[in-house]
Every structure is written in structure tokens, then in C-alpha cells.
mmCIF file of C-alpha atoms in Angstrom:
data_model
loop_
_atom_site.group_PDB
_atom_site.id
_atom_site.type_symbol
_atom_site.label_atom_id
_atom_site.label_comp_id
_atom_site.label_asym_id
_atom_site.label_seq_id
_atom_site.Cartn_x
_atom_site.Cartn_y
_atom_site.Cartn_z
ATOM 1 C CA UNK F 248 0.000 0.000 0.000
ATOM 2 C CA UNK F 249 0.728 3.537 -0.947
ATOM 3 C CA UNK F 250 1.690 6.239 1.222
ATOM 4 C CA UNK F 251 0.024 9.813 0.064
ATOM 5 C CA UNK F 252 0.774 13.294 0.775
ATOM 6 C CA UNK F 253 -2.168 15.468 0.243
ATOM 7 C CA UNK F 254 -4.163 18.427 1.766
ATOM 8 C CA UNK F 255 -6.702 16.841 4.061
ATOM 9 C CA UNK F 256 -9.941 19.188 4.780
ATOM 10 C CA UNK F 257 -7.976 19.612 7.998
ATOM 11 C CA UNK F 258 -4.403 19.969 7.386
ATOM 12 C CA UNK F 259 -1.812 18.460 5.583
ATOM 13 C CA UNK F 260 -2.211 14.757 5.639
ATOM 14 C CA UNK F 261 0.161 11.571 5.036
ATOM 15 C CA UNK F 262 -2.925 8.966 4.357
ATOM 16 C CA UNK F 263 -2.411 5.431 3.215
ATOM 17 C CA UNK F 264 -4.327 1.455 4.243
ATOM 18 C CA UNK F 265 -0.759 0.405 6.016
ATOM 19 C CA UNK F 266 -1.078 1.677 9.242
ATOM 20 C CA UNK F 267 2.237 -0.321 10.096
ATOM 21 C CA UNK F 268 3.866 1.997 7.434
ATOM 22 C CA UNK F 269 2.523 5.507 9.153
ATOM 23 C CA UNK F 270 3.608 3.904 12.051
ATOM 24 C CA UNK F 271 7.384 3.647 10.476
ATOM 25 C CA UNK F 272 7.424 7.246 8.977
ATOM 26 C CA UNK F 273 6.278 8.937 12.554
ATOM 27 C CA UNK F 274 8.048 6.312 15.217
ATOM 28 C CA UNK F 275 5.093 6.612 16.721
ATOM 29 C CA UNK F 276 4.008 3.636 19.249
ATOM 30 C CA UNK F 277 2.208 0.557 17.883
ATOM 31 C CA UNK F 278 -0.348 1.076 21.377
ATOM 32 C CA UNK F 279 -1.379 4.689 19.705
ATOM 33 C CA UNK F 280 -3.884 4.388 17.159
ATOM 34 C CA UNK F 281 -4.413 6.489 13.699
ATOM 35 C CA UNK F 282 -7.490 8.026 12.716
ATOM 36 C CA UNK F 283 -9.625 6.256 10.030
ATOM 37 C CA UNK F 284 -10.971 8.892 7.464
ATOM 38 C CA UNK F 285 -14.058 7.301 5.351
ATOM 39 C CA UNK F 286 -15.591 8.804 2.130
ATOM 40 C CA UNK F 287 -18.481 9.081 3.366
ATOM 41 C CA UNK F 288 -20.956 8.188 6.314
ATOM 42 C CA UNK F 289 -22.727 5.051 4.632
ATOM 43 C CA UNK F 290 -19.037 3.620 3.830
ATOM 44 C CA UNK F 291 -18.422 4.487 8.153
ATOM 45 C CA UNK F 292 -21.851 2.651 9.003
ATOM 46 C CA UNK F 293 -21.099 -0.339 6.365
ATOM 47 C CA UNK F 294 -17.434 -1.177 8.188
ATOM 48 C CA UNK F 295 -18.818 -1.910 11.027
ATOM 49 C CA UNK F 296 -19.116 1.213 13.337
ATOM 50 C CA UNK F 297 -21.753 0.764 15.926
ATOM 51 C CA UNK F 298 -22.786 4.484 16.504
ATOM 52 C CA UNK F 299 -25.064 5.746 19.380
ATOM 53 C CA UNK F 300 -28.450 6.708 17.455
ATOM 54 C CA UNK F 301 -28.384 9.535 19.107
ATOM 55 C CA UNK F 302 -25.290 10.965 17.621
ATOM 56 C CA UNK F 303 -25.540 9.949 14.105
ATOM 57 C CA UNK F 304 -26.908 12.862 12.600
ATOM 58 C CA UNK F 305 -24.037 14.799 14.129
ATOM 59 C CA UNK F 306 -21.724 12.883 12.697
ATOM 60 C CA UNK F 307 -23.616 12.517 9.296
ATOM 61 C CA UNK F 308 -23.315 16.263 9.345
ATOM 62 C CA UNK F 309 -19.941 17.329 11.058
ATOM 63 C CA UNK F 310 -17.064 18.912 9.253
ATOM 64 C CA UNK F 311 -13.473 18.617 10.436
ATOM 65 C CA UNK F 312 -14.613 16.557 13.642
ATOM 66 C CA UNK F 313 -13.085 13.262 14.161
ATOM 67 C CA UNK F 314 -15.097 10.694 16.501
ATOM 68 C CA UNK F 315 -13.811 8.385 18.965
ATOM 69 C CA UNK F 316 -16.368 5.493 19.903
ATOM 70 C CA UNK F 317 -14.973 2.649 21.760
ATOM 71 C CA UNK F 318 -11.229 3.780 21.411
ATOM 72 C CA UNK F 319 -11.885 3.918 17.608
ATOM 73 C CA UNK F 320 -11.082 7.156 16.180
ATOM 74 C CA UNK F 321 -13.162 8.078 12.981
ATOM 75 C CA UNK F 322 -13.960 10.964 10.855
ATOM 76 C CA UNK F 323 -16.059 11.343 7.424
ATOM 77 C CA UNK F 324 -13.952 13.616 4.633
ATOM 78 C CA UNK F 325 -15.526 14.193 1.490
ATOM 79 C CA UNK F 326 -12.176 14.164 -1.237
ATOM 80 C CA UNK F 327 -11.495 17.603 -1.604
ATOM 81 C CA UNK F 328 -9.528 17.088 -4.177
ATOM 82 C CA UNK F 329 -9.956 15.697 -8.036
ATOM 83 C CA UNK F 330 -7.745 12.526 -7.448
ATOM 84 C CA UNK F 331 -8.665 9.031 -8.621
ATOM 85 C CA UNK F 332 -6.412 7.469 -6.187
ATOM 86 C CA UNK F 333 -8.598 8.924 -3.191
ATOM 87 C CA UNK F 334 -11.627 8.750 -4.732
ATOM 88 C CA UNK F 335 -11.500 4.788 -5.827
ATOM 89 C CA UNK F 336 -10.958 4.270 -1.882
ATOM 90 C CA UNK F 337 -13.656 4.298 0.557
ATOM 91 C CA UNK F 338 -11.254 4.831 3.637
ATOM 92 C CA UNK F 339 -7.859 5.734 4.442
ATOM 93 C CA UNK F 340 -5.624 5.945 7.907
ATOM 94 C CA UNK F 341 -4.596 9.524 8.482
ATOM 95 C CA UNK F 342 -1.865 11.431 10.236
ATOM 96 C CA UNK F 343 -0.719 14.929 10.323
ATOM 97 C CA UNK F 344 2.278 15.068 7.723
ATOM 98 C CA UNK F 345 5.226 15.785 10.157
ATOM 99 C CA UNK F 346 7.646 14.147 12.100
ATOM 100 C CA UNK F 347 6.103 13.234 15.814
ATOM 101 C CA UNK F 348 5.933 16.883 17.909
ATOM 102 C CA UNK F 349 7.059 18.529 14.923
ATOM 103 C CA UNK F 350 5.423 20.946 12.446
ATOM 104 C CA UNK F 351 4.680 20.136 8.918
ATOM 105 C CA UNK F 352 8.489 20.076 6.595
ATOM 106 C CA UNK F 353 7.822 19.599 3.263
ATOM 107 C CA UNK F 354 11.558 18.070 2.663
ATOM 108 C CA UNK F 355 10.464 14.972 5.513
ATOM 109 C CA UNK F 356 7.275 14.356 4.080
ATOM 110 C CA UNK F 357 7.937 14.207 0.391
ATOM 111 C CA UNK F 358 10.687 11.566 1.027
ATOM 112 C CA UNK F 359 8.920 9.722 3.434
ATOM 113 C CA UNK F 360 5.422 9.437 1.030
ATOM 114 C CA UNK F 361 5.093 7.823 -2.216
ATOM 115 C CA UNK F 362 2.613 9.676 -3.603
ATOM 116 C CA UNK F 363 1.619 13.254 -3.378
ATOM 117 C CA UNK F 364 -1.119 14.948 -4.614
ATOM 118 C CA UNK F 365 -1.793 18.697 -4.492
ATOM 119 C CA UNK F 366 -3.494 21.567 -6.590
ATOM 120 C CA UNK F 367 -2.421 25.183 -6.945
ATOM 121 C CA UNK F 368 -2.961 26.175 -3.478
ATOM 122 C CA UNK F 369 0.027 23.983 -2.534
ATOM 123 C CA UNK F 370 0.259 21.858 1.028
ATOM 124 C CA UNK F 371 -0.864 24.193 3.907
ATOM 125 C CA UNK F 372 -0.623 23.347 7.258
ATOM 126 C CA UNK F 373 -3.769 24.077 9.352
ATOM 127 C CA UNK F 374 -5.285 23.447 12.898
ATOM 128 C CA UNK F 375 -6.336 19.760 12.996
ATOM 129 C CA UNK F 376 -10.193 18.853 13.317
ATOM 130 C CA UNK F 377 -11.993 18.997 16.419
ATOM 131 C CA UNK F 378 -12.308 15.940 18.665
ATOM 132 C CA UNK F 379 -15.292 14.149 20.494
ATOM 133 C CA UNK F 380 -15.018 10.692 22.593
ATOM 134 C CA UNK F 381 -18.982 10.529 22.164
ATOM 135 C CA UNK F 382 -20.809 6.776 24.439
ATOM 136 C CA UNK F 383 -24.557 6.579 24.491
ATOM 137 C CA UNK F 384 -24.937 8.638 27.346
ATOM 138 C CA UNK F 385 -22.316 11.838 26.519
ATOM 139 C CA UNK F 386 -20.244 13.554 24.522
ATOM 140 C CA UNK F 387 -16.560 15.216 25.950
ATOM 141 C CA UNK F 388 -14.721 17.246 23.744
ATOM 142 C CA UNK F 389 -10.807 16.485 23.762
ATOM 143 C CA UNK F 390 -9.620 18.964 21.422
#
């Protein structure tokens, strides 16, 4: 599997189905999980996400908010952008495109990814999304 660089409707992303390879490029800890970005919230519900009824219009609905339920972190991303690659996928793993603590350097990430897709506005880096650990009972904001 394929490691891409791309603007995320967040920030700027490294994305890719090998979670083991994310893991490589950030050293990050095998215990700390990435988040799973789906296409769309059918594609979330069809993989086997149990979500409390009484949140799932919010997360139908929510931009740039990524979802933990039962220590799985989720979030649904339209593609922003007008790539094949992401489109023909109905989820990806997602990090922030930087080394772990570190802000985004473009050097690092374009040798670490094997792919990278961006449009005019080149690779930004912006504040990451929001984040809810959401149960049946509450919802606690984290970030």
C-alpha cells in the first residue's frame, strides 16, 4: 500500500491502508492508534461502526470533527480534491504530515510518502479537526 501526501480538509495529511507503514514514517508507538478517514458516512456505518443513534446525525453532518467510539477514532472527509487514487478508496488511515511533535516540513514528508497529490494552493498546514469521545450517554470534547 501507498503512502500519500495530500491536503486533508484539515491539514496536511500523510494517508495510506498500512497503518504499520505511518507507524514507520512517525516512530510513533504501535499502542497509539491512527485516525480512520471514510468517504463518506454510509461507507463508516457499512465497516462496522456501531454508533449511538443519538449521535448519528451529528456525525452525518460534522465537518473537520473526528469521533472516537470505543477507542476507535473516525472521521467522514468528502475528497477535496480531483484525485482518482482517493476517490476509488472508501477509507484511508490519516496522520498529520510531520515528524512526531514537529510541524509540517515539506523536505520529511515528500521523502517519506510515495505519492503526493496537491493543486495550486500547494500543502498548507492548518489546525487539525476537532475531537469528540462521544458513548450513548455523553459527549466530551478532547480537542
Amino acid at each position: 500500500m501507498s503512502v500519500i501526501l495530500t491536503q486533508t480538509d484539515t491539514t496536511v495529511g500523510l494517508l495510506s491502508q498500512d497503518d504499520k507503514k505511518l507507524q514507520e514514517i512517525k516512530s510513533r508507538k504501535p499502542s497509539k492508534p491512527f485516525i480512520k478517514v471514510y468517504k463518506n458516512f454510509k461507507t463508516l456505518l457499512a465497516s462496522g461502526h456501531r454508533i449511538p443513534d443519538k449521535y448519528k446525525n451529528n456525525i452525518r453532518r460534522s465537518k473537520k470533527t473526528t469521533f472516537i467510539v470505543k477507542n476507535r477514532a473516525f472521521r467522514v472527509a468528502d475528497v477535496s480534491l480531483d484525485s482518482q487514487i482517493l476517490k476509488d478508496s472508501s477509507w484511508h488511515y490519516s496522520t498529520s504530515a510531520n515528524e512526531s511533535g514537529k510541524n509540517f516540513d515539506r523536505d520529511f514528508c515528500v521523502e517519506k510518502a510515495d505519492i503526493i497529490i496537491e493543486n495550486k494552493e500547494r500543502l498548507s498546514q492548518n489546525s487539525s479537526s476537532s475531537l469528540y469521545k462521544i458513548n450513548h450517554k455523553k459527549r466530551k470534547k478532547i480537542r
